[in-house]
Amino acid sequence: MDEPMADAPGAQVKVTFTTTEADLQLPESKRQLLVPADIRRYGLSRVLNSESMLDTGSIPFDFLVSGSFLRTSLEDYLTSNGLSLETNLTLQYVRSLIPPVYEASF
Amino acid sequence: ATRITGEDEAAPLRDYDEALDMWSDFQTKTQSLSQSLSSQLRLILTPTQSTKLSGSFRTGKRLNIKKIIPYIASSYKRDKIWMRRAIPSKRAYQILLCVDDSSSMSDDERSSSGRLALESLVMVARALTVLEAGQVGVLGFGTDVFVAHALADAPLASQDAGARVLQRFTFRQEGTDMVRLLRRTIDHFGEARLRQAAGSGGEDLWQLALILSDGLVQSRDHARLRPLLREAMEQRIMVVFIVMDDARESKKGHSVLELKEARFGPDGVPVIHRYLDSFPFPYYLIVHHLEDLPGALAALLRTWFAEVNS
Ligand SMILES: [Mg+2]
């Protein structure tokens, strides 16, 4: 993974997490987050699972943006939809149905 | 207003009649707040007392020890041996209101940031104009910086002048370049200081920049802003960041106070920080309601004046 160093972040995007899964709700104060713009589904899953978010260990998540599954980085999603980094993206997370073996290759 | 550069012309303007309605609506809505702000600022910005004792007088507040020996040596003839409180030096102000024109200000979740910023702009501009504190200018910023009202322009007193300023703000710029804003602000004040020095003499010039924004700056810019903030301080430019943070019930969970950021360490493990923990502006206010602004701004300026005068 070529994530940037913690003390020298790259571009960021503001996201708002939502879900319909009753057992996986985030408290209101944790729903909006700035994340690296080059983040993908795998990185977003790690963030959501982390101790300061859902603290769920390693549930693989999928993310829906405007009704379709996120398959690129957020930055690529924005670019291909003519959106800028100023956009606040709403990400709906769901338990992933893709088998874990696929997970290793993001 | 001054509109010279080509890049300024390219930006689409808000409809003039709409801007005129907005200005008069906001002016009516914020009238009492504006009056409250101007009366608080009058106390802060006008120097009422000089703490310095100086001069040579026959009567006064305190003896000037250096004059005692010559006084005795002159057989008590050179008797101007007293010091008095000096007359406070006259101050001149140049104030730039810098309004965030980026599209995050009109985002679905925070669409009120832009409106709150323009209401605040009208309120503060009116208060300063009534106060006749000095020159007031308006900058807009996003990807670029534009001059909506130059410091040297006629005061923002008429609704027409106000509407022409509001016309420039459409919240469509696709970036929030705070580094560029600070650079332009420092340069703008530098030029204005030179013009002021050439024009009138001996006044004590104070320069103040108020940034009205949702506070969302790319975190990677935080480090690049620090040297610019130091430069501003060295040039005696005060920079106050006013974060527009609407706190209505429907906006719960969207406050910048709650905003976190996720970064990945070299080990790929995400670490979550509070966004404001790395916010580089030493003087900032968070305004949840328009009514908070006059008191909060006055308190901050009072603190700052106490610091620079001590
Ligand atoms: Mg912005």
PDB file of N, CA and C in Angstrom, chain B residues 41-86:
ATOM      1  N   LEU B  41     -17.024  47.676  19.242  1.00  0.00           N
ATOM      2  CA  LEU B  41     -15.755  47.950  18.574  1.00  0.00           C
ATOM      3  C   LEU B  41     -15.268  49.376  18.832  1.00  0.00           C
ATOM      4  N   ARG B  42     -16.216  50.296  18.986  1.00  0.00           N
ATOM      5  CA  ARG B  42     -15.824  51.672  19.226  1.00  0.00           C
ATOM      6  C   ARG B  42     -14.950  51.766  20.476  1.00  0.00           C
ATOM      7  N   LEU B  43     -15.350  51.020  21.500  1.00  0.00           N
ATOM      8  CA  LEU B  43     -14.585  51.023  22.750  1.00  0.00           C
ATOM      9  C   LEU B  43     -13.201  50.413  22.568  1.00  0.00           C
ATOM     10  N   ILE B  44     -13.139  49.412  21.692  1.00  0.00           N
ATOM     11  CA  ILE B  44     -11.873  48.688  21.538  1.00  0.00           C
ATOM     12  C   ILE B  44     -10.915  49.403  20.591  1.00  0.00           C
ATOM     13  N   LEU B  45     -11.462  49.905  19.494  1.00  0.00           N
ATOM     14  CA  LEU B  45     -10.590  50.436  18.448  1.00  0.00           C
ATOM     15  C   LEU B  45     -10.116  51.865  18.713  1.00  0.00           C
ATOM     16  N   THR B  46     -10.880  52.619  19.502  1.00  0.00           N
ATOM     17  CA  THR B  46     -10.491  54.002  19.753  1.00  0.00           C
ATOM     18  C   THR B  46      -9.567  54.067  20.957  1.00  0.00           C
ATOM     19  N   PRO B  47      -8.374  54.563  20.786  1.00  0.00           N
ATOM     20  CA  PRO B  47      -7.497  54.670  21.952  1.00  0.00           C
ATOM     21  C   PRO B  47      -7.996  55.781  22.860  1.00  0.00           C
ATOM     22  N   THR B  48      -8.262  55.497  24.131  1.00  0.00           N
ATOM     23  CA  THR B  48      -8.826  56.509  25.018  1.00  0.00           C
ATOM     24  C   THR B  48      -7.774  57.076  25.946  1.00  0.00           C
ATOM     25  N   GLN B  49      -6.749  56.300  26.214  1.00  0.00           N
ATOM     26  CA  GLN B  49      -5.790  56.748  27.198  1.00  0.00           C
ATOM     27  C   GLN B  49      -4.405  56.297  26.786  1.00  0.00           C
ATOM     28  N   SER B  50      -3.467  57.169  26.913  1.00  0.00           N
ATOM     29  CA  SER B  50      -2.100  56.758  26.683  1.00  0.00           C
ATOM     30  C   SER B  50      -1.485  56.440  28.033  1.00  0.00           C
ATOM     31  N   THR B  51      -0.762  55.364  28.135  1.00  0.00           N
ATOM     32  CA  THR B  51      -0.159  54.981  29.412  1.00  0.00           C
ATOM     33  C   THR B  51       1.182  55.683  29.594  1.00  0.00           C
ATOM     34  N   LYS B  52       1.664  56.294  28.512  1.00  0.00           N
ATOM     35  CA  LYS B  52       2.997  56.912  28.559  1.00  0.00           C
ATOM     36  C   LYS B  52       2.927  58.305  29.184  1.00  0.00           C
ATOM     37  N   LEU B  53       3.900  58.620  30.041  1.00  0.00           N
ATOM     38  CA  LEU B  53       4.055  59.970  30.551  1.00  0.00           C
ATOM     39  C   LEU B  53       5.262  60.578  29.863  1.00  0.00           C
ATOM     40  N   SER B  54       5.132  61.834  29.433  1.00  0.00           N
ATOM     41  CA  SER B  54       6.271  62.431  28.745  1.00  0.00           C
ATOM     42  C   SER B  54       6.160  63.953  28.773  1.00  0.00           C
ATOM     43  N   GLY B  55       7.161  64.623  28.215  1.00  0.00           N
ATOM     44  CA  GLY B  55       7.133  66.074  28.066  1.00  0.00           C
ATOM     45  C   GLY B  55       7.733  66.818  29.246  1.00  0.00           C
ATOM     46  N   SER B  56       7.785  68.157  29.112  1.00  0.00           N
ATOM     47  CA  SER B  56       8.316  69.027  30.169  1.00  0.00           C
ATOM     48  C   SER B  56       7.299  70.123  30.426  1.00  0.00           C
ATOM     49  N   PHE B  57       6.704  70.091  31.625  1.00  0.00           N
ATOM     50  CA  PHE B  57       5.644  71.050  31.949  1.00  0.00           C
ATOM     51  C   PHE B  57       5.877  71.638  33.342  1.00  0.00           C
ATOM     52  N   ARG B  58       5.228  72.769  33.615  1.00  0.00           N
ATOM     53  CA  ARG B  58       5.350  73.390  34.947  1.00  0.00           C
ATOM     54  C   ARG B  58       4.535  72.624  35.984  1.00  0.00           C
ATOM     55  N   THR B  59       3.480  71.984  35.502  1.00  0.00           N
ATOM     56  CA  THR B  59       2.685  71.130  36.394  1.00  0.00           C
ATOM     57  C   THR B  59       2.502  69.795  35.701  1.00  0.00           C
ATOM     58  N   GLY B  60       2.173  68.782  36.470  1.00  0.00           N
ATOM     59  CA  GLY B  60       1.976  67.498  35.796  1.00  0.00           C
ATOM     60  C   GLY B  60       1.757  66.364  36.766  1.00  0.00           C
ATOM     61  N   LYS B  61       1.952  65.160  36.258  1.00  0.00           N
ATOM     62  CA  LYS B  61       1.594  63.957  36.988  1.00  0.00           C
ATOM     63  C   LYS B  61       2.799  63.419  37.774  1.00  0.00           C
ATOM     64  N   ARG B  62       3.959  63.478  37.148  1.00  0.00           N
ATOM     65  CA  ARG B  62       5.134  62.885  37.799  1.00  0.00           C
ATOM     66  C   ARG B  62       6.376  63.715  37.464  1.00  0.00           C
ATOM     67  N   LEU B  63       7.288  63.801  38.438  1.00  0.00           N
ATOM     68  CA  LEU B  63       8.534  64.548  38.217  1.00  0.00           C
ATOM     69  C   LEU B  63       9.425  63.836  37.210  1.00  0.00           C
ATOM     70  N   ASN B  64      10.059  64.634  36.356  1.00  0.00           N
ATOM     71  CA  ASN B  64      11.052  64.081  35.443  1.00  0.00           C
ATOM     72  C   ASN B  64      12.407  64.220  36.135  1.00  0.00           C
ATOM     73  N   ILE B  65      12.937  63.096  36.620  1.00  0.00           N
ATOM     74  CA  ILE B  65      14.146  63.102  37.453  1.00  0.00           C
ATOM     75  C   ILE B  65      15.330  63.760  36.736  1.00  0.00           C
ATOM     76  N   LYS B  66      15.393  63.556  35.418  1.00  0.00           N
ATOM     77  CA  LYS B  66      16.524  64.116  34.645  1.00  0.00           C
ATOM     78  C   LYS B  66      16.536  65.653  34.663  1.00  0.00           C
ATOM     79  N   LYS B  67      15.380  66.236  34.959  1.00  0.00           N
ATOM     80  CA  LYS B  67      15.296  67.712  34.931  1.00  0.00           C
ATOM     81  C   LYS B  67      15.626  68.352  36.286  1.00  0.00           C
ATOM     82  N   ILE B  68      15.815  67.531  37.325  1.00  0.00           N
ATOM     83  CA  ILE B  68      15.979  68.081  38.679  1.00  0.00           C
ATOM     84  C   ILE B  68      17.305  68.838  38.832  1.00  0.00           C
ATOM     85  N   ILE B  69      18.416  68.216  38.388  1.00  0.00           N
ATOM     86  CA  ILE B  69      19.740  68.856  38.537  1.00  0.00           C
ATOM     87  C   ILE B  69      19.794  70.179  37.774  1.00  0.00           C
ATOM     88  N   PRO B  70      19.412  70.171  36.457  1.00  0.00           N
ATOM     89  CA  PRO B  70      19.401  71.468  35.750  1.00  0.00           C
ATOM     90  C   PRO B  70      18.497  72.492  36.434  1.00  0.00           C
ATOM     91  N   TYR B  71      17.425  72.027  37.046  1.00  0.00           N
ATOM     92  CA  TYR B  71      16.467  72.915  37.744  1.00  0.00           C
ATOM     93  C   TYR B  71      17.163  73.616  38.919  1.00  0.00           C
ATOM     94  N   ILE B  72      17.890  72.833  39.719  1.00  0.00           N
ATOM     95  CA  ILE B  72      18.597  73.406  40.861  1.00  0.00           C
ATOM     96  C   ILE B  72      19.739  74.293  40.366  1.00  0.00           C
ATOM     97  N   ALA B  73      20.475  73.763  39.334  1.00  0.00           N
ATOM     98  CA  ALA B  73      21.621  74.515  38.804  1.00  0.00           C
ATOM     99  C   ALA B  73      21.205  75.849  38.210  1.00  0.00           C
ATOM    100  N   SER B  74      19.985  75.924  37.705  1.00  0.00           N
ATOM    101  CA  SER B  74      19.517  77.185  37.107  1.00  0.00           C
ATOM    102  C   SER B  74      18.871  78.089  38.145  1.00  0.00           C
ATOM    103  N   SER B  75      19.151  77.838  39.396  1.00  0.00           N
ATOM    104  CA  SER B  75      18.539  78.593  40.499  1.00  0.00           C
ATOM    105  C   SER B  75      17.016  78.560  40.399  1.00  0.00           C
ATOM    106  N   TYR B  76      16.499  77.369  40.127  1.00  0.00           N
ATOM    107  CA  TYR B  76      15.054  77.117  40.086  1.00  0.00           C
ATOM    108  C   TYR B  76      14.337  77.907  38.998  1.00  0.00           C
ATOM    109  N   LYS B  77      15.064  78.259  37.948  1.00  0.00           N
ATOM    110  CA  LYS B  77      14.399  78.986  36.869  1.00  0.00           C
ATOM    111  C   LYS B  77      13.856  78.024  35.811  1.00  0.00           C
ATOM    112  N   ARG B  78      14.676  76.984  35.483  1.00  0.00           N
ATOM    113  CA  ARG B  78      14.195  76.023  34.467  1.00  0.00           C
ATOM    114  C   ARG B  78      13.256  75.023  35.155  1.00  0.00           C
ATOM    115  N   ASP B  79      12.015  75.495  35.297  1.00  0.00           N
ATOM    116  CA  ASP B  79      11.098  74.762  36.176  1.00  0.00           C
ATOM    117  C   ASP B  79      10.092  73.873  35.444  1.00  0.00           C
ATOM    118  N   LYS B  80      10.366  73.604  34.179  1.00  0.00           N
ATOM    119  CA  LYS B  80       9.455  72.664  33.486  1.00  0.00           C
ATOM    120  C   LYS B  80       9.926  71.236  33.776  1.00  0.00           C
ATOM    121  N   ILE B  81       9.623  70.792  34.956  1.00  0.00           N
ATOM    122  CA  ILE B  81      10.178  69.531  35.444  1.00  0.00           C
ATOM    123  C   ILE B  81       9.145  68.422  35.574  1.00  0.00           C
ATOM    124  N   TRP B  82       7.938  68.686  35.118  1.00  0.00           N
ATOM    125  CA  TRP B  82       6.859  67.688  35.271  1.00  0.00           C
ATOM    126  C   TRP B  82       6.532  66.987  33.954  1.00  0.00           C
ATOM    127  N   MET B  83       6.118  65.729  34.078  1.00  0.00           N
ATOM    128  CA  MET B  83       5.662  64.989  32.897  1.00  0.00           C
ATOM    129  C   MET B  83       4.137  64.843  32.958  1.00  0.00           C
ATOM    130  N   ARG B  84       3.531  64.809  31.780  1.00  0.00           N
ATOM    131  CA  ARG B  84       2.086  64.586  31.712  1.00  0.00           C
ATOM    132  C   ARG B  84       1.794  63.361  30.844  1.00  0.00           C
ATOM    133  N   ARG B  85       0.559  62.882  30.990  1.00  0.00           N
ATOM    134  CA  ARG B  85       0.114  61.798  30.122  1.00  0.00           C
ATOM    135  C   ARG B  85       0.066  62.295  28.682  1.00  0.00           C
ATOM    136  N   ALA B  86       0.701  61.547  27.798  1.00  0.00           N
ATOM    137  CA  ALA B  86       0.714  61.971  26.400  1.00  0.00           C
ATOM    138  C   ALA B  86      -0.674  61.801  25.787  1.00  0.00           C
TER     139      ALA B  86
END
